[in-house]
Amino acid sequence: ALPLSPTTGVQELMRELEVLTVPTLKSLCRHCGLPVSAPRKAELVQRLVQHLVEHPPAVPWPTVSWSVAQLLRHVAEVKGQGNPRKSLKSSTRLDRQPEPELTCKARPQPAPTPVKDVVAVLHVASWNTDGLDDHLCQPRAQQLCSILLEQSPRLDVIMLQEVVPHTAQIFTAQLEANGYCCATPIPNATYFTLLFIDEHGPHSSKLITGERTPFTGSQMGRDLIEAHVAVAGVTVRLLTSHFESLREFSAERQRQLGEVVSMLQQPGPAIFAGDTNLRESEAKAEKRLHAMKDAWVAAGGGANLRFTWDMRRNQNKVFPRNPQPTARYDRLWANADCEIQSFALLGTAKMAGGCHPSDHFGIAALVGITG
């Protein structure tokens, strides 16, 4: 096994662990036999780093950031080597206060829920590009591309809404030049959605099929892109859409939501991300959504990450009332064969031209795919 040093892998590992949710970190600690009763997330990260330094993997340290799948594979390797927790140095700060023994030993404990192996972690982004606004439309599209291509880890899936023909040329040229393929042909429409797959990334993802299906009841030409992608030997269904806009089209918007949820319920890993235009009451009315994993909620529901259309922070659109409107229109849902690990907003800073890349903030999430 190769030793780890702060200059090779530990810093990358810490950065990777710090973006995970606390439940995911605790799950990894349990697998390693480490205590989980830590008052702060940083202590869980430090415990996992210390354990992996003392039990290095039997493969070379990767040059890219570790995924949870790699961590779980390492856990499986060391589980038969005794209790890893005992190998921690007793002089370290983390072990000065040992975890207390359980005192209620008479009560039988339920068997642990089997944990599915995470075979890959996809970095997925979705963004309404606001192509229908002519103001600095092409510079905004260029900036939006730059932000997407600068993400770390590299994005595996990019879903775009409200693309127009002249910005589609920008997106396809720049993304395809960087190893992405477009899942469907460019439609002959005023505005539309696009979905891109990274076929040259660490997962060697391959597009199997991609199709665009119109919503039959849409008055605005809205549709659904469905792509099937092979990732680490598993077929993943990827979905994106731009649901019907405006309050008066609530019924059609909810029908579109129902179609998406039905597809998420089908067997196998499935991820939807897009501009849903949903009002909170509409989302609550779709009871089947409770079985899906909402990326913002699963990652902790941070107040500063809630609104993706926030005219208090984004002045690309100004309304003649105060306070300015806010909404969580852009959402990412995954089914039970996926694991949400992080959630972030994109494009929250202004461009040099004084505006944001779009009136929507983009969303990005790390999603574990289980096999």
XYZ file of N, CA, C and O in Angstrom, residues 72-262:
764
model
N -15.948 3.461 -0.022
C -16.668 2.263 0.384
C -15.928 1.001 -0.033
O -15.928 0.001 0.684
N -15.305 1.041 -1.215
C -14.516 -0.121 -1.611
C -13.353 -0.336 -0.655
O -13.006 -1.460 -0.302
N -12.742 0.755 -0.212
C -11.652 0.630 0.747
C -12.157 0.071 2.071
O -11.516 -0.763 2.698
N -13.335 0.536 2.498
C -13.920 0.019 3.735
C -14.097 -1.489 3.655
O -13.804 -2.231 4.582
N -14.590 -1.966 2.499
C -14.790 -3.405 2.337
C -13.471 -4.159 2.457
O -13.419 -5.277 2.964
N -12.370 -3.542 2.007
C -11.078 -4.202 2.071
C -10.574 -4.367 3.495
O -9.918 -5.343 3.831
N -10.854 -3.379 4.352
C -10.274 -3.405 5.699
C -11.219 -3.980 6.742
O -10.817 -4.177 7.884
N -12.485 -4.271 6.368
C -13.436 -4.738 7.383
C -13.000 -6.035 8.026
O -13.302 -6.296 9.188
N -12.284 -6.891 7.296
C -11.865 -8.165 7.872
C -10.561 -8.106 8.626
O -10.028 -9.141 9.032
N -10.011 -6.933 8.871
C -8.713 -6.809 9.516
C -8.829 -6.425 10.978
O -7.969 -5.770 11.527
N -9.908 -6.826 11.629
C -10.087 -6.458 13.029
C -10.822 -5.146 13.126
O -11.320 -4.614 12.151
N -10.881 -4.603 14.315
C -11.590 -3.350 14.542
C -10.694 -2.187 14.172
O -9.714 -1.919 14.860
N -10.953 -1.470 13.090
C -10.070 -0.383 12.694
C -9.966 0.700 13.744
O -8.978 1.388 13.809
N -11.004 0.841 14.559
C -10.983 1.905 15.547
C -9.840 1.714 16.540
O -9.255 2.655 17.042
N -9.468 0.456 16.848
C -8.419 0.217 17.800
C -7.061 0.645 17.288
O -6.126 0.795 18.066
N -6.930 0.812 15.973
C -5.640 1.177 15.416
C -5.363 2.662 15.545
O -4.262 3.108 15.284
N -6.352 3.468 15.927
C -6.127 4.887 16.093
C -5.253 5.127 17.311
O -5.396 4.464 18.346
N -4.358 6.079 17.207
C -3.460 6.349 18.324
C -4.241 6.899 19.501
O -5.017 7.826 19.386
N -3.953 6.358 20.686
C -4.703 6.792 21.861
C -4.355 8.206 22.263
O -5.073 8.828 23.031
N -3.244 8.738 21.754
C -2.848 10.085 22.142
C -3.500 11.163 21.286
O -3.298 12.337 21.544
N -4.237 10.777 20.268
C -4.837 11.787 19.404
C -5.993 12.470 20.096
O -6.645 11.903 20.976
N -6.272 13.690 19.635
C -7.332 14.473 20.262
C -8.674 13.788 20.157
O -9.511 13.873 21.042
N -8.919 13.076 19.054
C -10.227 12.477 18.831
C -10.522 11.346 19.798
O -11.669 11.021 20.040
N -9.501 10.673 20.342
C -9.735 9.539 21.220
C -9.520 9.849 22.694
O -9.529 8.949 23.522
N -9.316 11.099 23.034
C -9.150 11.421 24.448
C -10.434 11.177 25.221
O -10.404 10.885 26.385
N -11.580 11.341 24.559
C -12.878 11.114 25.186
C -13.518 9.923 24.497
O -14.199 10.087 23.509
N -13.270 8.682 24.998
C -13.813 7.501 24.312
C -15.330 7.502 24.334
O -15.959 8.015 25.248
N -15.896 6.934 23.278
C -17.347 6.845 23.187
C -17.857 5.912 24.268
O -17.320 4.818 24.471
N -18.875 6.283 25.065
C -19.353 5.440 26.159
C -19.969 4.144 25.657
O -20.511 4.088 24.552
N -19.862 3.094 26.469
C -20.463 1.808 26.133
C -21.983 1.898 26.238
O -22.520 2.629 27.067
N -22.697 1.119 25.415
C -24.149 1.044 25.546
C -24.492 0.282 26.810
O -23.916 -0.768 27.098
N -25.412 0.815 27.577
C -25.754 0.172 28.845
C -26.975 -0.719 28.733
O -27.158 -1.619 29.536
N -27.839 -0.483 27.764
C -29.050 -1.277 27.609
C -28.765 -2.455 26.690
O -29.120 -2.462 25.523
N -28.098 -3.491 27.236
C -27.676 -4.610 26.408
C -28.737 -5.690 26.285
O -28.605 -6.574 25.462
N -29.771 -5.635 27.116
C -30.779 -6.694 27.087
C -31.699 -6.551 25.889
O -32.227 -7.534 25.388
N -31.908 -5.333 25.433
C -32.822 -5.108 24.317
C -32.142 -5.499 23.010
O -31.064 -4.987 22.685
N -32.733 -6.392 22.233
C -32.099 -6.771 20.960
C -32.090 -5.594 19.999
O -33.060 -4.841 19.898
N -30.989 -5.452 19.295
C -30.853 -4.366 18.333
C -31.262 -4.840 16.938
O -30.961 -5.969 16.553
N -31.969 -4.010 16.176
C -32.354 -4.425 14.822
C -31.129 -4.609 13.944
O -30.101 -3.963 14.138
N -31.261 -5.517 13.002
C -30.158 -5.762 12.080
C -29.939 -4.509 11.236
O -30.891 -3.822 10.863
N -28.670 -4.158 10.954
C -28.419 -2.962 10.144
C -28.988 -3.107 8.743
O -29.002 -4.187 8.163
N -29.478 -1.989 8.221
C -30.009 -1.986 6.860
C -28.868 -2.192 5.874
O -27.846 -1.511 5.954
N -28.998 -3.139 4.963
C -27.915 -3.354 4.000
C -27.631 -2.081 3.198
O -28.546 -1.391 2.769
N -26.358 -1.797 3.055
C -25.946 -0.611 2.313
C -25.525 -1.016 0.907
O -24.667 -1.872 0.732
N -26.176 -0.428 -0.094
C -25.806 -0.733 -1.466
C -24.465 -0.076 -1.793
O -24.150 1.000 -1.298
N -23.680 -0.760 -2.603
C -22.406 -0.206 -3.022
C -22.631 0.955 -3.977
O -23.442 0.884 -4.900
N -21.903 2.035 -3.758
C -21.907 3.162 -4.683
C -20.858 2.882 -5.744
O -19.669 2.775 -5.453
N -21.295 2.728 -6.984
C -20.379 2.340 -8.060
C -19.807 3.556 -8.783
O -18.786 3.446 -9.463
N -20.450 4.704 -8.657
C -19.967 5.924 -9.302
C -20.651 7.115 -8.650
O -21.734 6.988 -8.079
N -20.008 8.257 -8.734
C -20.585 9.503 -8.243
C -20.630 10.489 -9.402
O -19.590 10.851 -9.960
N -21.835 10.875 -9.794
C -22.018 11.801 -10.908
C -22.162 13.230 -10.398
O -22.900 13.483 -9.441
N -21.469 14.146 -11.034
C -21.621 15.570 -10.749
C -22.586 16.119 -11.795
O -22.261 16.173 -12.983
N -23.767 16.508 -11.350
C -24.868 16.881 -12.245
C -25.199 18.358 -12.051
O -25.342 18.823 -10.918
N -25.320 19.087 -13.158
C -25.706 20.502 -13.098
C -26.906 20.752 -13.991
O -27.072 20.109 -15.027
N -27.742 21.699 -13.570
C -28.897 22.128 -14.352
C -28.989 23.643 -14.257
O -28.763 24.221 -13.188
N -29.350 24.291 -15.390
C -29.369 25.759 -15.393
C -30.351 26.248 -16.445
O -30.273 25.874 -17.619
N -31.284 27.110 -16.032
C -32.107 27.868 -16.975
C -31.264 29.043 -17.437
O -30.920 29.927 -16.647
N -30.936 29.071 -18.730
C -29.959 30.027 -19.247
C -30.541 31.398 -19.593
O -29.798 32.298 -19.989
N -31.873 31.558 -19.493
C -32.539 32.834 -19.767
C -32.205 33.346 -21.156
O -31.908 34.529 -21.355
N -32.276 32.440 -22.144
C -31.952 32.829 -23.508
C -32.967 33.760 -24.137
O -32.664 34.403 -25.154
N -34.171 33.840 -23.579
C -35.198 34.718 -24.151
C -34.974 36.184 -23.808
O -35.655 37.053 -24.346
N -34.036 36.461 -22.908
C -33.676 37.841 -22.592
C -32.523 38.251 -23.507
O -31.434 37.683 -23.443
N -32.746 39.242 -24.372
C -31.731 39.649 -25.345
C -30.567 40.408 -24.719
O -29.509 40.533 -25.351
N -30.721 40.900 -23.503
C -29.662 41.729 -22.902
C -28.400 40.899 -22.664
O -28.407 39.938 -21.886
N -27.314 41.238 -23.341
C -26.017 40.554 -23.207
C -26.169 39.034 -23.338
O -25.486 38.273 -22.647
N -27.044 38.616 -24.232
C -27.387 37.193 -24.296
C -26.164 36.325 -24.608
O -25.916 35.318 -23.935
N -25.385 36.693 -25.623
C -24.237 35.864 -25.990
C -23.118 35.927 -24.946
O -22.565 34.890 -24.581
N -22.749 37.127 -24.422
C -21.745 37.140 -23.345
C -22.191 36.347 -22.111
O -21.372 35.697 -21.456
N -23.477 36.387 -21.822
C -23.961 35.611 -20.671
C -23.815 34.120 -20.932
O -23.445 33.352 -20.042
N -24.118 33.695 -22.161
C -23.964 32.281 -22.497
C -22.504 31.858 -22.419
O -22.184 30.750 -21.936
N -21.595 32.720 -22.867
C -20.168 32.422 -22.771
C -19.739 32.280 -21.315
O -18.999 31.349 -20.955
N -20.204 33.191 -20.467
C -19.841 33.134 -19.049
C -20.428 31.894 -18.386
O -19.769 31.243 -17.567
N -21.645 31.566 -18.760
C -22.293 30.377 -18.203
C -21.497 29.122 -18.565
O -21.259 28.256 -17.718
N -21.029 29.039 -19.815
C -20.191 27.912 -20.241
C -18.915 27.847 -19.410
O -18.488 26.773 -18.995
N -18.291 28.996 -19.216
C -17.041 29.030 -18.454
C -17.245 28.511 -17.040
O -16.429 27.739 -16.521
N -18.345 28.918 -16.412
C -18.625 28.459 -15.047
C -18.814 26.941 -15.021
O -18.280 26.240 -14.157
N -19.553 26.419 -15.982
C -19.799 24.978 -16.028
C -18.500 24.200 -16.228
O -18.264 23.171 -15.588
N -17.648 24.691 -17.100
C -16.410 23.973 -17.409
C -15.368 24.107 -16.304
O -14.417 23.326 -16.252
N -15.539 25.079 -15.416
C -14.581 25.270 -14.323
C -14.949 24.488 -13.062
O -14.194 24.500 -12.086
N -16.075 23.789 -13.076
C -16.508 23.083 -11.869
C -15.537 21.956 -11.524
O -14.987 21.285 -12.383
N -15.328 21.763 -10.219
C -14.473 20.679 -9.729
C -15.213 19.941 -8.618
O -15.678 20.575 -7.667
N -15.345 18.607 -8.715
C -14.886 17.802 -9.837
C -15.644 18.152 -11.123
O -16.705 18.761 -11.094
N -15.067 17.733 -12.246
C -15.632 18.003 -13.561
C -17.071 17.496 -13.633
O -17.400 16.425 -13.114
N -17.935 18.279 -14.274
C -19.331 17.883 -14.405
C -19.464 16.674 -15.321
O -18.864 16.619 -16.397
N -20.274 15.706 -14.904
C -20.560 14.530 -15.726
C -21.802 14.734 -16.585
O -21.905 14.154 -17.670
N -22.736 15.530 -16.081
C -24.007 15.755 -16.775
C -24.336 17.244 -16.695
O -24.264 17.841 -15.619
N -24.706 17.845 -17.828
C -25.103 19.253 -17.884
C -26.470 19.328 -18.550
O -26.657 18.856 -19.677
N -27.444 19.917 -17.845
C -28.803 20.064 -18.352
C -29.115 21.560 -18.443
O -28.952 22.279 -17.463
N -29.553 22.001 -19.610
C -29.809 23.416 -19.841
C -31.243 23.630 -20.292
O -31.770 22.850 -21.085
N -31.838 24.713 -19.799
C -33.190 25.079 -20.213
C -33.171 26.500 -20.784
O -32.264 27.278 -20.512
N -34.209 26.797 -21.550
C -34.383 28.109 -22.189
C -33.150 28.474 -23.033
O -32.616 29.585 -22.951
N -32.713 27.499 -23.818
C -31.666 27.721 -24.810
C -32.338 28.213 -26.091
O -33.417 27.738 -26.451
N -31.717 29.160 -26.775
C -32.236 29.662 -28.047
C -31.212 29.319 -29.130
O -30.061 28.969 -28.826
N -31.605 29.389 -30.422
C -30.703 28.904 -31.471
C -29.298 29.493 -31.439
O -28.306 28.771 -31.594
N -29.146 30.817 -31.219
C -27.793 31.379 -31.270
C -26.984 31.042 -30.027
O -25.755 30.965 -30.097
N -27.622 30.805 -28.869
C -26.842 30.357 -27.707
C -26.578 28.854 -27.786
O -25.578 28.378 -27.236
N -27.440 28.119 -28.491
C -27.180 26.685 -28.670
C -25.863 26.479 -29.405
O -25.114 25.528 -29.107
N -25.549 27.352 -30.350
C -24.277 27.245 -31.054
C -23.104 27.420 -30.102
O -22.087 26.720 -30.201
N -23.241 28.333 -29.156
C -22.176 28.559 -28.164
C -22.026 27.348 -27.258
O -20.911 26.836 -27.039
N -23.153 26.858 -26.735
C -23.097 25.734 -25.801
C -22.545 24.477 -26.469
O -21.667 23.803 -25.922
N -23.055 24.148 -27.645
C -22.604 22.915 -28.286
C -21.134 23.015 -28.701
O -20.374 22.053 -28.530
N -20.707 24.164 -29.221
C -19.321 24.304 -29.655
C -18.360 24.162 -28.473
O -17.374 23.415 -28.545
N -18.648 24.863 -27.376
C -17.718 24.843 -26.252
C -17.765 23.526 -25.491
O -16.721 22.986 -25.102
N -18.944 22.991 -25.279
C -19.046 21.756 -24.499
C -18.531 20.565 -25.303
O -17.825 19.706 -24.763
N -18.864 20.490 -26.590
C -18.371 19.377 -27.392
C -16.857 19.446 -27.559
O -16.177 18.415 -27.608
N -16.300 20.652 -27.614
C -14.843 20.791 -27.691
C -14.159 20.308 -26.414
O -12.961 20.008 -26.420
N -14.916 20.230 -25.327
C -14.368 19.781 -24.047
C -14.814 18.371 -23.674
O -14.787 17.998 -22.504
N -15.254 17.588 -24.662
C -15.509 16.175 -24.429
C -16.935 15.793 -24.119
O -17.203 14.634 -23.799
N -17.882 16.738 -24.222
C -19.278 16.429 -23.943
C -20.010 16.118 -25.251
O -19.680 16.663 -26.312
N -21.008 15.242 -25.163
C -21.860 14.979 -26.321
C -23.290 15.369 -25.987
O -23.730 15.239 -24.843
N -23.995 15.875 -26.983
C -25.387 16.290 -26.800
C -26.289 15.072 -26.989
O -26.142 14.326 -27.961
N -27.203 14.859 -26.051
C -28.010 13.630 -26.044
C -29.053 13.597 -27.149
O -29.509 12.515 -27.531
N -29.452 14.747 -27.659
C -30.492 14.805 -28.693
C -30.107 15.846 -29.741
O -29.319 16.760 -29.460
N -30.663 15.754 -30.947
C -30.418 16.806 -31.947
C -30.989 18.145 -31.486
O -31.904 18.200 -30.653
N -30.455 19.232 -32.039
C -30.973 20.569 -31.739
C -32.323 20.714 -32.435
O -32.422 20.534 -33.653
N -33.380 21.020 -31.708
C -34.700 21.107 -32.341
C -34.874 22.417 -33.105
O -34.175 23.405 -32.862
N -35.818 22.428 -33.998
C -36.189 23.636 -34.728
C -37.299 24.330 -33.940
O -38.486 24.138 -34.186
N -36.892 25.118 -32.940
C -37.855 25.755 -32.048
C -37.300 27.096 -31.594
O -36.104 27.385 -31.718
N -38.182 27.944 -31.073
C -37.770 29.267 -30.597
C -36.851 29.151 -29.392
O -35.876 29.892 -29.250
N -37.159 28.232 -28.482
C -36.322 27.965 -27.323
C -36.558 26.519 -26.921
O -37.590 25.920 -27.244
N -35.613 25.940 -26.176
C -35.666 24.505 -25.926
C -34.684 24.127 -24.814
O -33.977 24.993 -24.265
N -34.650 22.832 -24.510
C -33.731 22.287 -23.501
C -32.654 21.463 -24.204
O -32.846 20.970 -25.314
N -31.515 21.313 -23.536
C -30.422 20.469 -24.018
C -29.848 19.675 -22.858
O -29.882 20.135 -21.699
N -29.304 18.504 -23.163
C -28.686 17.653 -22.148
C -27.353 17.141 -22.708
O -27.318 16.586 -23.813
N -26.280 17.336 -21.939
C -24.943 16.944 -22.365
C -24.361 15.903 -21.403
O -24.549 16.005 -20.178
N -23.632 14.940 -21.957
C -22.984 13.874 -21.194
C -21.475 13.955 -21.417
O -21.019 14.122 -22.555
N -20.713 13.820 -20.349
C -19.258 13.767 -20.464
C -18.845 12.323 -20.758
O -18.890 11.472 -19.875
N -18.454 12.060 -21.978
C -18.058 10.702 -22.361
C -16.552 10.466 -22.228
O -16.059 9.395 -22.557
N -15.824 11.464 -21.740
C -14.371 11.325 -21.621
C -13.910 11.521 -20.180
O -12.721 11.746 -19.942
N -14.847 11.444 -19.233
C -14.504 11.629 -17.836
C -14.051 10.347 -17.170
O -13.878 9.306 -17.819
N -13.859 10.377 -15.855
C -13.326 9.214 -15.124
C -14.246 8.005 -15.148
O -13.790 6.884 -14.964
N -15.567 8.207 -15.374
C -16.507 7.087 -15.368
C -16.641 6.418 -16.732
O -17.312 5.388 -16.838
N -16.034 7.025 -17.768
C -16.186 6.512 -19.136
C -17.659 6.301 -19.477
O -18.059 5.277 -20.022
N -18.480 7.283 -19.125
C -19.914 7.205 -19.395
C -20.162 7.151 -20.894
O -19.444 7.788 -21.680
N -21.177 6.394 -21.290
C -21.528 6.270 -22.693
C -23.028 6.480 -22.874
O -23.837 5.850 -22.185
N -23.372 7.378 -23.787
C -24.776 7.615 -24.102
C -25.324 6.411 -24.853
O -24.777 6.007 -25.884
N -26.397 5.814 -24.329
C -27.047 4.670 -24.990
C -28.157 5.171 -25.907
O -28.169 4.888 -27.107
N -29.090 5.916 -25.341
C -30.175 6.503 -26.130
C -30.512 7.878 -25.576
O -30.301 8.153 -24.390
N -31.046 8.716 -26.435
C -31.529 10.023 -26.016
C -32.706 10.424 -26.878
O -32.642 10.318 -28.108
N -33.796 10.847 -26.242
C -34.962 11.245 -27.028
C -35.693 12.397 -26.363
O -35.623 12.588 -25.147
N -36.386 13.155 -27.189
C -37.157 14.314 -26.738
C -38.634 14.012 -26.982
O -39.025 13.697 -28.105
N -39.450 14.106 -25.919
C -40.878 13.790 -26.014
C -41.697 15.013 -25.626
O -41.578 15.510 -24.497
N -42.533 15.538 -26.512
C -43.360 16.708 -26.164
C -44.382 16.367 -25.083
O -44.904 15.248 -25.026
N -44.661 17.332 -24.236
C -45.802 17.221 -23.324
C -47.051 17.554 -24.141
O -47.182 18.674 -24.658
N -47.955 16.599 -24.251
C -49.090 16.763 -25.161
C -50.006 17.912 -24.771
O -50.664 18.499 -25.632
N -50.061 18.253 -23.485
C -50.948 19.331 -23.056
C -50.295 20.690 -22.958
O -50.941 21.663 -22.555
N -49.024 20.804 -23.332
C -48.308 22.074 -23.175
C -48.798 23.108 -24.184
O -48.966 22.819 -25.364
N -48.997 24.326 -23.705
C -49.335 25.461 -24.555
C -48.088 26.268 -24.921
O -48.179 27.269 -25.623
N -46.919 25.835 -24.433
C -45.688 26.606 -24.581
C -44.578 25.792 -25.252
O -43.411 26.178 -25.193
N -44.938 24.670 -25.863
C -43.946 23.867 -26.551
C -42.970 23.153 -25.625
O -41.850 22.826 -26.035
N -43.376 22.878 -24.396
C -42.478 22.254 -23.433
C -42.405 20.738 -23.676
O -43.373 20.111 -24.140
N -41.247 20.153 -23.336
C -41.043 18.729 -23.569
C -40.138 18.144 -22.502
O -39.714 18.844 -21.564
N -39.835 16.858 -22.650
C -39.003 16.126 -21.682
C -37.900 15.409 -22.444
O -38.175 14.685 -23.410
N -36.650 15.635 -22.040
C -35.530 14.865 -22.585
C -35.260 13.697 -21.642
O -35.162 13.870 -20.427
N -35.147 12.500 -22.225
C -34.786 11.298 -21.481
C -33.554 10.684 -22.129
O -33.550 10.394 -23.330
N -32.511 10.512 -21.346
C -31.283 9.893 -21.846
C -30.935 8.699 -20.970
O -31.049 8.773 -19.740
N -30.550 7.594 -21.602
C -30.042 6.431 -20.887
C -28.531 6.392 -21.083
O -28.039 6.441 -22.222
N -27.803 6.324 -19.966
C -26.350 6.420 -20.001
C -25.758 5.249 -19.239
O -26.222 4.909 -18.132
N -24.751 4.620 -19.805
C -24.030 3.538 -19.124
C -22.924 4.144 -18.278
O -22.044 4.844 -18.786
N -22.984 3.884 -16.974
C -22.008 4.417 -16.024
C -21.526 3.271 -15.136
O -22.327 2.703 -14.381
N -20.266 2.915 -15.230
C -19.672 1.875 -14.383
C -20.499 0.593 -14.392
O -20.740 -0.017 -13.352
N -20.972 0.212 -15.577
C -21.734 -1.020 -15.707
C -23.193 -0.919 -15.329
O -23.913 -1.919 -15.328
N -23.663 0.272 -14.989
C -25.061 0.489 -14.591
C -25.702 1.467 -15.574
O -25.076 2.447 -15.985
N -26.945 1.200 -15.959
C -27.677 2.128 -16.825
C -28.421 3.136 -15.967
O -29.226 2.771 -15.109
N -28.142 4.403 -16.203
C -28.745 5.504 -15.442
C -29.683 6.274 -16.365
O -29.312 6.601 -17.505
N -30.896 6.549 -15.881
C -31.858 7.350 -16.644
C -31.713 8.804 -16.207
O -31.813 9.128 -15.026
N -31.468 9.705 -17.167
C -31.326 11.134 -16.903
C -32.461 11.880 -17.575
O -32.767 11.634 -18.746
N -33.078 12.798 -16.838
C -34.245 13.520 -17.326
C -34.072 15.012 -17.092
O -33.568 15.427 -16.040
N -34.510 15.809 -18.066
C -34.570 17.251 -17.843
C -35.770 17.829 -18.570
O -36.226 17.280 -19.579
N -36.273 18.950 -18.050
C -37.438 19.598 -18.644
C -37.535 21.032 -18.150
O -36.869 21.425 -17.180
N -38.360 21.793 -18.835
C -38.728 23.142 -18.441
C -40.252 23.143 -18.353
O -40.935 23.257 -19.367
N -40.770 22.966 -17.131
C -42.216 22.844 -16.957
C -42.923 24.143 -17.348
O -42.330 25.223 -17.383
N -44.223 24.006 -17.588
C -45.079 25.130 -17.979
C -44.929 26.301 -17.007
O -44.864 26.124 -15.789
N -44.860 27.503 -17.554
C -44.678 28.713 -16.760
C -46.028 29.331 -16.386
O -47.077 28.914 -16.878
N -45.985 30.312 -15.520
C -47.109 31.171 -15.123
C -48.113 30.452 -14.215
O -48.383 29.266 -14.352
N -48.638 31.235 -13.308
C -49.539 30.699 -12.286
C -50.801 30.072 -12.889
O -51.284 29.045 -12.421
N -51.309 30.656 -13.966
C -52.577 30.170 -14.526
C -52.440 28.812 -15.224
O -53.446 28.204 -15.595
N -51.221 28.335 -15.413
C -51.016 27.029 -16.047
C -50.605 25.965 -15.020
O -49.890 25.020 -15.341
N -51.091 26.121 -13.811
C -50.751 25.198 -12.732
C -51.166 23.762 -13.037
O -50.409 22.824 -12.776
N -52.342 23.567 -13.583
C -52.839 22.210 -13.828
C -51.934 21.460 -14.805
O -51.585 20.295 -14.583
N -51.541 22.130 -15.889
C -50.650 21.485 -16.852
C -49.275 21.219 -16.243
O -48.667 20.177 -16.477
N -48.794 22.160 -15.443
C -47.496 21.993 -14.778
C -47.512 20.767 -13.865
O -46.561 19.985 -13.821
N -48.605 20.564 -13.154
C -48.712 19.408 -12.263
C -48.829 18.101 -13.046
O -48.343 17.064 -12.595
N -49.461 18.149 -14.227
C -49.490 16.956 -15.073
C -48.081 16.596 -15.551
O -47.694 15.424 -15.596
N -47.311 17.624 -15.904
C -45.936 17.386 -16.337
C -45.110 16.802 -15.184
O -44.313 15.870 -15.386
N -45.312 17.337 -13.997
C -44.635 16.786 -12.817
C -44.994 15.320 -12.626
O -44.124 14.483 -12.341
N -46.273 14.992 -12.784
C -46.709 13.611 -12.604
C -46.022 12.662 -13.570
O -45.652 11.535 -13.206
N -45.833 13.095 -14.835
C -45.133 12.252 -15.809
C -43.693 11.997 -15.386
O -43.179 10.871 -15.495
N -43.038 13.021 -14.881
C -41.639 12.868 -14.455
C -41.544 11.930 -13.258
O -40.675 11.040 -13.216
N -42.408 12.092 -12.280
C -42.353 11.230 -11.098
C -42.597 9.776 -11.493
O -41.942 8.858 -10.967
N -43.514 9.543 -12.406
C -43.764 8.166 -12.869
C -42.504 7.554 -13.474
O -42.216 6.369 -13.276
